Phi, psi and omega in degrees: 000131174257122183246135174245128174247116176261122189095031187285343182276348178287171184301311181293321178299319179295317180291324176296317178303313180299321179295316181294321178296317181295320182281325181063009175202165178227116189064233179265357186264126174291142176278126180254339183204139178228122178251123181253127181229143171196176179289337169244157184296119176293153179287139176282149178231138176297128184219161179275001181229175181291133177227138175223153179237146179221147178231125176187170172273107188292347178273352181289154181303130176087348184290320179299321179297319179293320181294327186260007185303326182265011174052068177300147181283330184222133181235120171264115180259095181254351188292135178192151165274126189285172194304308183295318180291321178296329178285324181284324185239088185302313183296314181296318179301313181289326180296315182277306189287329180255300184297320179297316179296315180297319179299318178298311181297321180294322179292322175297318178300318180297318179291324177298315182291321180295333180263011182057037176089359182289329179267111182215080185286159167280129177243120176255116186250125178272119176250201189208152172291354174293353177289347179264155177218155182287171002287144185257148167285170178305320175229137182269124179271171181298336184270003185295146183297137170275115179212070188297150180246012176225161176297318179301312179299322178296316180297318179291323179296319177297319177301319178298316180295319177298316180303314181294319184288318179293328175290317179302323181278355175084015180283327173205177180248096188261141172229125177254141177234123176276106183284139164296175169294124183277122191211130012262125179284130176282169175084202183275154178297146172258192185268012177291139178297337181276002187302331183294334179301324176278319187295329181287351173256311187296309184294312178303321178295334179268005179085015184247159176282145176233146179258130175256111186268358182232172180283160184287350179272001176296128180251141183211174188245124190229155166209158183280161172303324178299318178293321180303315178296319176299320177301313184296314181296318180293320179297330181288336187246354185292151178289116181298326179296326179291330179289319179083194186286337177275096196277349181249135182240144172279123183285152176291162181188196181242123174265123178206160176274164174301321178300320179290325173302312184295321178293324176296320177296318179299318182296323184275320191242345175099170185295323183297324178290315180298328181296347179278001178268123181250130180276124179210091185303140178234110187298324180297312180293321178301316180297316181295312184294328178299336180269007182262150175290164189239332185205148184226152167253098187265041187296329180295313178296318179298320181293338180265005172101004176284143184225149176212181178291162180253349178205164186285334176300321178298322179297317178295317181296325176295319177299316179297318181290316187276328187249334184247016178056035177080000000 
């Protein structure tokens, strides 16, 4: 099996790479080649199979054709301009999140047609709960209307529709997963408006001050990086017929308020750690977060075998185990 990861230099891409290297197979198929791509050169990892890295803007003319020249069997499409940056830079968000995705899908379609349908890879597309917009019910069911209130959510919603249509036409076998906010993200903050959900845990645990830009009654939907990788691996091997024509699923997660996050941190690490959180309201972030959903009933994904944490304390403990050596 030849696997291509687009967006491999990001946090989830790096962890997915490590998982694939450790397993050396996906389902029953041994991995023979792994191609890592991002706008910056992804880090190489020692592996028992062939590995190559590439750096380019995948939305640029001709890049999709070069990436797919060797016809990978499985494509993880993780590349995206994140929510806050997509809102600040309208052109860049649409160029990467929409035009890049469409170019990739179109090149797969061209290869499919040139091979008389013989080339039909599995495509795993990472979407977002940002595809939904208010007003929201207390819990969002799988049938809830997609009506995004941000540019990022709009771009992801269009990607979901393209994925379903290209799959329906038989050009590829697509599975979309709407990721919860991945928390606690290791490393430095990115430009996502949701970054504070991780920073109010990550920085205090590292002995640093963290800024909380929203009120503590804000409720949101979370899963750990470990779960995110599990979602991707399961999506790569799941039976497409069992998924049916609605190709994108909302992943399971933990719904909790910021106050509940902080109390979970207090229970695990104590008052001195929690005291490193400083309240500093940010109107821009408040406006963006106000347009996000808060809780989901992910029974469809659960019935298909996707799994996540059941409480936020588990999410913190996973961060401590995986990133802070316990």
